[in-house]
mmCIF file of C-alpha atoms in Angstrom:
data_model
loop_
_atom_site.group_PDB
_atom_site.id
_atom_site.type_symbol
_atom_site.label_atom_id
_atom_site.label_comp_id
_atom_site.label_asym_id
_atom_site.label_seq_id
_atom_site.Cartn_x
_atom_site.Cartn_y
_atom_site.Cartn_z
ATOM 1 C CA MET A 1 45.342 37.828 17.417
ATOM 2 C CA ILE A 2 48.619 35.731 16.594
ATOM 3 C CA LYS A 3 47.527 33.637 13.742
ATOM 4 C CA THR A 4 44.757 34.192 11.344
ATOM 5 C CA VAL A 5 43.426 31.083 8.946
ATOM 6 C CA SER A 6 40.971 30.922 6.341
ATOM 7 C CA PRO A 7 39.173 27.005 5.153
ATOM 8 C CA LYS A 8 40.643 25.832 1.728
ATOM 9 C CA ASP A 9 37.215 25.419 0.638
ATOM 10 C CA GLU A 10 35.501 29.120 1.506
ATOM 11 C CA HIS A 11 32.723 27.569 3.424
ATOM 12 C CA PRO A 12 31.363 29.139 6.439
ATOM 13 C CA VAL A 13 33.009 27.878 9.793
ATOM 14 C CA LEU A 14 30.378 26.591 11.994
ATOM 15 C CA CYS A 15 31.865 24.796 14.887
ATOM 16 C CA VAL A 16 35.639 24.969 16.582
ATOM 17 C CA LYS A 17 36.902 22.827 19.660
ATOM 18 C CA PHE A 18 40.299 22.506 21.112
ATOM 19 C CA TRP A 19 40.558 19.038 21.352
ATOM 20 C CA LYS A 20 44.219 18.300 22.799
ATOM 21 C CA GLY A 21 45.016 19.321 26.230
ATOM 22 C CA ASP A 22 46.989 22.491 26.757
ATOM 23 C CA SER A 23 47.977 21.745 23.138
ATOM 24 C CA ASN A 24 47.130 24.111 20.134
ATOM 25 C CA ASP A 25 45.355 21.176 18.301
ATOM 26 C CA MET A 26 41.738 22.388 16.759
ATOM 27 C CA ILE A 27 38.918 20.510 15.420
ATOM 28 C CA VAL A 28 36.622 22.587 12.928
ATOM 29 C CA SER A 29 33.869 22.093 11.034
ATOM 30 C CA LEU A 30 32.763 23.485 7.842
ATOM 31 C CA GLY A 31 29.201 24.573 6.048
ATOM 32 C CA SER A 32 30.043 22.192 3.140
ATOM 33 C CA GLY A 33 30.359 18.999 5.354
ATOM 34 C CA ALA A 34 34.419 19.111 6.092
ATOM 35 C CA VAL A 35 35.697 18.252 9.070
ATOM 36 C CA TYR A 36 39.606 19.342 9.356
ATOM 37 C CA LEU A 37 42.462 19.000 12.057
ATOM 38 C CA TYR A 38 44.292 22.235 12.640
ATOM 39 C CA ARG A 39 47.760 21.961 14.365
ATOM 40 C CA PHE A 40 49.465 25.261 15.091
ATOM 41 C CA ASN A 41 53.170 25.411 15.844
ATOM 42 C CA TYR A 42 55.467 28.462 16.503
ATOM 43 C CA SER A 43 58.704 27.942 14.838
ATOM 44 C CA PHE A 44 61.567 30.710 13.274
ATOM 45 C CA PHE A 45 59.724 33.482 15.193
ATOM 46 C CA LYS A 46 56.177 32.946 13.177
ATOM 47 C CA TRP A 47 52.977 30.608 13.725
ATOM 48 C CA ARG A 48 52.285 28.068 11.363
ATOM 49 C CA CYS A 49 49.306 26.045 10.615
ATOM 50 C CA ASP A 50 48.985 22.460 9.345
ATOM 51 C CA ALA A 51 45.638 21.079 8.199
ATOM 52 C CA THR A 52 44.404 17.659 7.698
ATOM 53 C CA LYS A 53 40.907 16.826 6.709
ATOM 54 C CA LEU A 54 38.888 14.308 9.390
ATOM 55 C CA LEU A 55 35.766 13.930 7.274
ATOM 56 C CA ASP A 56 35.278 14.922 2.992
ATOM 57 C CA PRO A 57 31.753 15.720 2.014
ATOM 58 C CA GLU A 58 32.935 14.549 -1.273
ATOM 59 C CA SER A 59 33.349 11.075 -0.221
ATOM 60 C CA GLU A 60 30.385 11.026 1.791
ATOM 61 C CA LYS A 61 28.338 11.719 -1.622
ATOM 62 C CA LYS A 62 29.503 8.631 -2.883
ATOM 63 C CA LYS A 63 28.266 6.379 0.161
ATOM 64 C CA GLU A 64 24.555 4.955 0.605
ATOM 65 C CA HIS A 65 22.366 7.062 2.987
ATOM 66 C CA ALA A 66 18.871 6.681 3.416
ATOM 67 C CA GLU A 67 17.031 9.001 0.746
ATOM 68 C CA HIS A 68 15.268 11.333 3.550
ATOM 69 C CA LEU A 69 18.515 12.570 4.624
ATOM 70 C CA GLU A 70 19.510 13.859 0.819
ATOM 71 C CA LYS A 71 17.178 16.957 1.351
ATOM 72 C CA TYR A 72 19.168 18.340 4.359
ATOM 73 C CA PRO A 73 22.179 20.472 4.750
ATOM 74 C CA ASN A 74 25.947 18.978 5.313
ATOM 75 C CA GLY A 75 27.825 20.751 8.171
ATOM 76 C CA TYR A 76 28.224 19.415 11.956
ATOM 77 C CA HIS A 77 26.863 22.434 14.132
ATOM 78 C CA SER A 78 28.196 20.541 17.303
ATOM 79 C CA ILE A 79 31.152 19.014 18.313
ATOM 80 C CA GLN A 80 31.940 17.346 21.771
ATOM 81 C CA ILE A 81 34.783 15.841 23.210
ATOM 82 C CA LEU A 82 34.742 12.942 25.703
ATOM 83 C CA LYS A 83 36.407 14.243 28.512
ATOM 84 C CA LYS A 84 38.939 11.994 30.450
ATOM 85 C CA GLU A 85 37.630 12.043 33.486
ATOM 86 C CA HIS A 86 34.426 10.360 32.331
ATOM 87 C CA CYS A 87 36.835 7.340 31.332
ATOM 88 C CA ARG A 88 39.197 7.264 34.138
ATOM 89 C CA GLY A 89 40.304 3.513 34.195
ATOM 90 C CA HIS A 90 38.073 2.615 31.348
ATOM 91 C CA PRO A 91 38.773 0.910 28.232
ATOM 92 C CA LEU A 92 37.953 4.107 26.502
ATOM 93 C CA ALA A 93 40.925 6.282 28.105
ATOM 94 C CA GLN A 94 43.385 5.013 25.710
ATOM 95 C CA TYR A 95 41.414 7.048 22.760
ATOM 96 C CA THR A 96 40.304 10.669 22.204
ATOM 97 C CA VAL A 97 37.008 10.305 21.261
ATOM 98 C CA VAL A 98 34.932 12.814 19.611
ATOM 99 C CA ALA A 99 31.229 13.300 18.764
ATOM 100 C CA LEU A 100 30.081 15.433 15.735
ATOM 101 C CA ALA A 101 25.964 16.339 15.162
ATOM 102 C CA SER A 102 24.755 17.302 11.836
ATOM 103 C CA MET A 103 20.909 17.463 10.645
ATOM 104 C CA LYS A 104 21.672 14.324 9.147
ATOM 105 C CA MET A 105 23.359 12.201 11.488
ATOM 106 C CA ILE A 106 25.404 11.840 14.604
ATOM 107 C CA LEU A 107 29.223 10.577 13.860
ATOM 108 C CA VAL A 108 31.396 9.193 16.861
ATOM 109 C CA VAL A 109 34.931 9.286 15.444
ATOM 110 C CA THR A 110 38.221 8.653 17.286
ATOM 111 C CA LEU A 111 41.366 10.975 16.584
ATOM 112 C CA GLU A 112 44.018 9.142 18.824
ATOM 113 C CA PRO A 113 45.854 6.901 18.824
ATOM 114 C CA HIS A 114 44.183 6.691 15.162
ATOM 115 C CA VAL A 115 41.642 8.132 13.004
ATOM 116 C CA GLY A 116 38.616 6.206 12.199
ATOM 117 C CA ILE A 117 34.789 6.618 12.843
ATOM 118 C CA VAL A 118 33.118 4.195 15.262
ATOM 119 C CA TYR A 119 29.849 4.826 15.346
ATOM 120 C CA LYS A 120 26.940 6.494 13.337
ATOM 121 C CA PHE A 121 23.146 7.113 14.001
ATOM 122 C CA GLU A 122 21.172 8.559 11.173
ATOM 123 C CA ARG A 123 18.254 10.962 11.552
ATOM 124 C CA PRO A 124 15.089 9.144 11.998
ATOM 125 C CA PRO A 125 12.541 9.887 9.118
ATOM 126 C CA GLU A 126 9.572 10.680 11.362
ATOM 127 C CA LEU A 127 11.196 13.960 12.620
ATOM 128 C CA VAL A 128 9.857 17.233 11.232
ATOM 129 C CA PHE A 129 12.441 19.317 8.784
ATOM 130 C CA THR A 130 13.308 22.050 11.467
ATOM 131 C CA SER A 131 14.429 19.493 14.190
ATOM 132 C CA VAL A 132 17.766 19.699 14.836
ATOM 133 C CA SER A 133 20.114 16.900 16.983
ATOM 134 C CA CYS A 134 22.496 18.144 20.154
ATOM 135 C CA ILE A 135 24.678 16.044 22.367
ATOM 136 C CA SER A 136 26.092 15.643 25.132
ATOM 137 C CA TRP A 137 28.756 13.192 26.916
ATOM 138 C CA GLY A 138 28.394 12.381 30.367
ATOM 139 C CA ILE A 139 28.787 9.570 33.227
ATOM 140 C CA GLY A 140 26.003 8.261 35.208
ATOM 141 C CA SER A 141 23.073 5.622 36.607
ATOM 142 C CA VAL A 142 21.316 4.149 33.782
ATOM 143 C CA PRO A 143 17.854 1.903 33.888
ATOM 144 C CA GLY A 144 19.334 -1.477 35.614
ATOM 145 C CA ASP A 145 22.557 -0.585 36.397
ATOM 146 C CA VAL A 146 22.531 2.267 38.941
ATOM 147 C CA ASN A 147 26.562 2.015 39.283
ATOM 148 C CA ASN A 148 27.439 2.349 35.473
ATOM 149 C CA LYS A 149 30.810 3.075 34.759
ATOM 150 C CA HIS A 150 30.733 3.536 31.083
ATOM 151 C CA PRO A 151 30.794 6.965 29.187
ATOM 152 C CA LEU A 152 27.052 8.167 27.865
ATOM 153 C CA LEU A 153 26.261 10.114 25.069
ATOM 154 C CA ALA A 154 23.335 11.669 25.243
ATOM 155 C CA ILE A 155 21.443 12.498 21.928
ATOM 156 C CA GLY A 156 18.765 14.682 21.742
ATOM 157 C CA TRP A 157 16.301 14.851 18.777
ATOM 158 C CA GLY A 158 12.844 15.990 18.044
ATOM 159 C CA ASN A 159 11.069 14.936 21.269
ATOM 160 C CA GLU A 160 13.418 12.330 22.208
ATOM 161 C CA ILE A 161 16.491 12.105 24.194
ATOM 162 C CA GLN A 162 18.675 8.987 23.749
ATOM 163 C CA LEU A 163 21.261 7.631 26.127
ATOM 164 C CA LEU A 164 24.275 5.627 24.011
ATOM 165 C CA GLN A 165 26.502 3.715 26.337
ATOM 166 C CA PHE A 166 30.185 2.749 25.399
ATOM 167 C CA GLN A 167 31.483 -0.134 27.043
ATOM 168 C CA ASN A 168 34.220 -0.380 24.439
ATOM 169 C CA LEU A 169 35.100 0.372 20.734
ATOM 170 C CA GLU A 170 36.593 -2.841 19.830
ATOM 171 C CA GLU A 171 33.845 -5.418 19.374
ATOM 172 C CA GLU A 172 32.733 -6.194 15.777
ATOM 173 C CA SER A 173 29.254 -4.921 14.778
ATOM 174 C CA THR A 174 29.338 -1.963 17.236
ATOM 175 C CA ARG A 175 28.288 -4.373 20.056
ATOM 176 C CA GLY A 176 30.384 -2.177 22.444
ATOM 177 C CA ILE A 177 27.961 0.606 21.875
ATOM 178 C CA ARG A 178 24.320 0.300 23.043
ATOM 179 C CA PHE A 179 21.282 2.350 23.725
ATOM 180 C CA VAL A 180 20.355 1.854 27.334
ATOM 181 C CA GLY A 181 18.075 4.516 28.013
ATOM 182 C CA PHE A 182 15.346 6.870 26.363
ATOM 183 C CA HIS A 183 12.908 9.475 27.537
ATOM 184 C CA GLU A 184 10.544 11.558 25.353
ATOM 185 C CA THR A 185 9.482 15.162 26.297
ATOM 186 C CA GLU A 186 6.123 17.124 25.336
ATOM 187 C CA GLU A 187 7.845 20.084 23.568
ATOM 188 C CA GLU A 188 10.960 20.047 21.054
ATOM 189 C CA ILE A 189 14.177 19.899 22.478
ATOM 190 C CA PHE A 190 16.778 22.578 22.040
ATOM 191 C CA ASN A 191 19.564 21.421 24.184
ATOM 192 C CA VAL A 192 20.619 18.834 26.445
ATOM 193 C CA ASP A 193 23.645 19.099 28.241
ATOM 194 C CA PHE A 194 25.343 16.709 31.275
ATOM 195 C CA ILE A 195 25.810 19.312 34.216
ATOM 196 C CA SER A 196 26.935 16.418 36.753
ATOM 197 C CA GLU A 197 27.025 12.836 37.439
ATOM 198 C CA ASN A 198 23.591 11.431 36.444
ATOM 199 C CA LEU A 199 22.069 14.707 35.754
ATOM 200 C CA LEU A 200 21.045 15.744 32.085
ATOM 201 C CA HIS A 201 19.792 19.869 31.691
ATOM 202 C CA LEU A 202 17.234 19.615 29.330
ATOM 203 C CA TYR A 203 15.813 23.046 27.274
ATOM 204 C CA ASP A 204 12.970 23.000 24.985
ATOM 205 C CA PHE A 205 11.893 25.691 22.383
ATOM 206 C CA LYS A 206 9.243 26.806 24.521
ATOM 207 C CA ARG A 207 12.014 27.717 27.002
ATOM 208 C CA ASN A 208 10.844 25.107 29.760
ATOM 209 C CA MET A 209 14.081 24.033 31.517
ATOM 210 C CA ARG A 210 14.353 20.618 33.283
ATOM 211 C CA LEU A 211 16.800 18.418 35.403
ATOM 212 C CA LEU A 212 16.612 14.763 34.260
ATOM 213 C CA TYR A 213 17.930 11.476 36.535
ATOM 214 C CA THR A 214 19.556 9.621 33.635
ATOM 215 C CA GLY A 215 18.740 6.355 35.932
ATOM 216 C CA TYR A 216 15.014 6.970 35.492
ATOM 217 C CA PHE A 217 15.133 6.959 31.660
#
């Protein structure tokens, strides 16, 4: 162990991910809904840590949200980094893109070259209270385009998987981001994960496992 850091607001840590290559930069989500960027540096024979708040739950409370979201807890339980191999030669290659999943919403943010929220998908109101979201980045065919080269974000929530295609982050009104595929399952989804190009691994709460080809969504 080289360094121990306790979050300033003393809430439990939900998820931690290294996000910047071989560096010691981490993104950390807390139970309060806060998300921090931690940077560890070694200098003068000791490790130091600088923390920057990325998402502030207090500022989120001031924003308008759908009424049905108020009963769900804060905190992002899943953090997924868009890999550079999924956007090689693509406009998104200039960014560091991160997706975060909570009981309330899915957020997509950029960490480099600037920090900002680029997309928000709120929890559908028809879901049962216990439904938990899951996310995974990947690449693959989509309905109508077997040669799709745009990065995809798979969102599993309740009994539905949706594919979100990212063409670019520059167009107004998120026209560069759109839903391109949809799949409905018999059982509630526990997890979805891209295991290779075109293939999603699905695991539901009845312990069933399936492989799904994204071009058939």
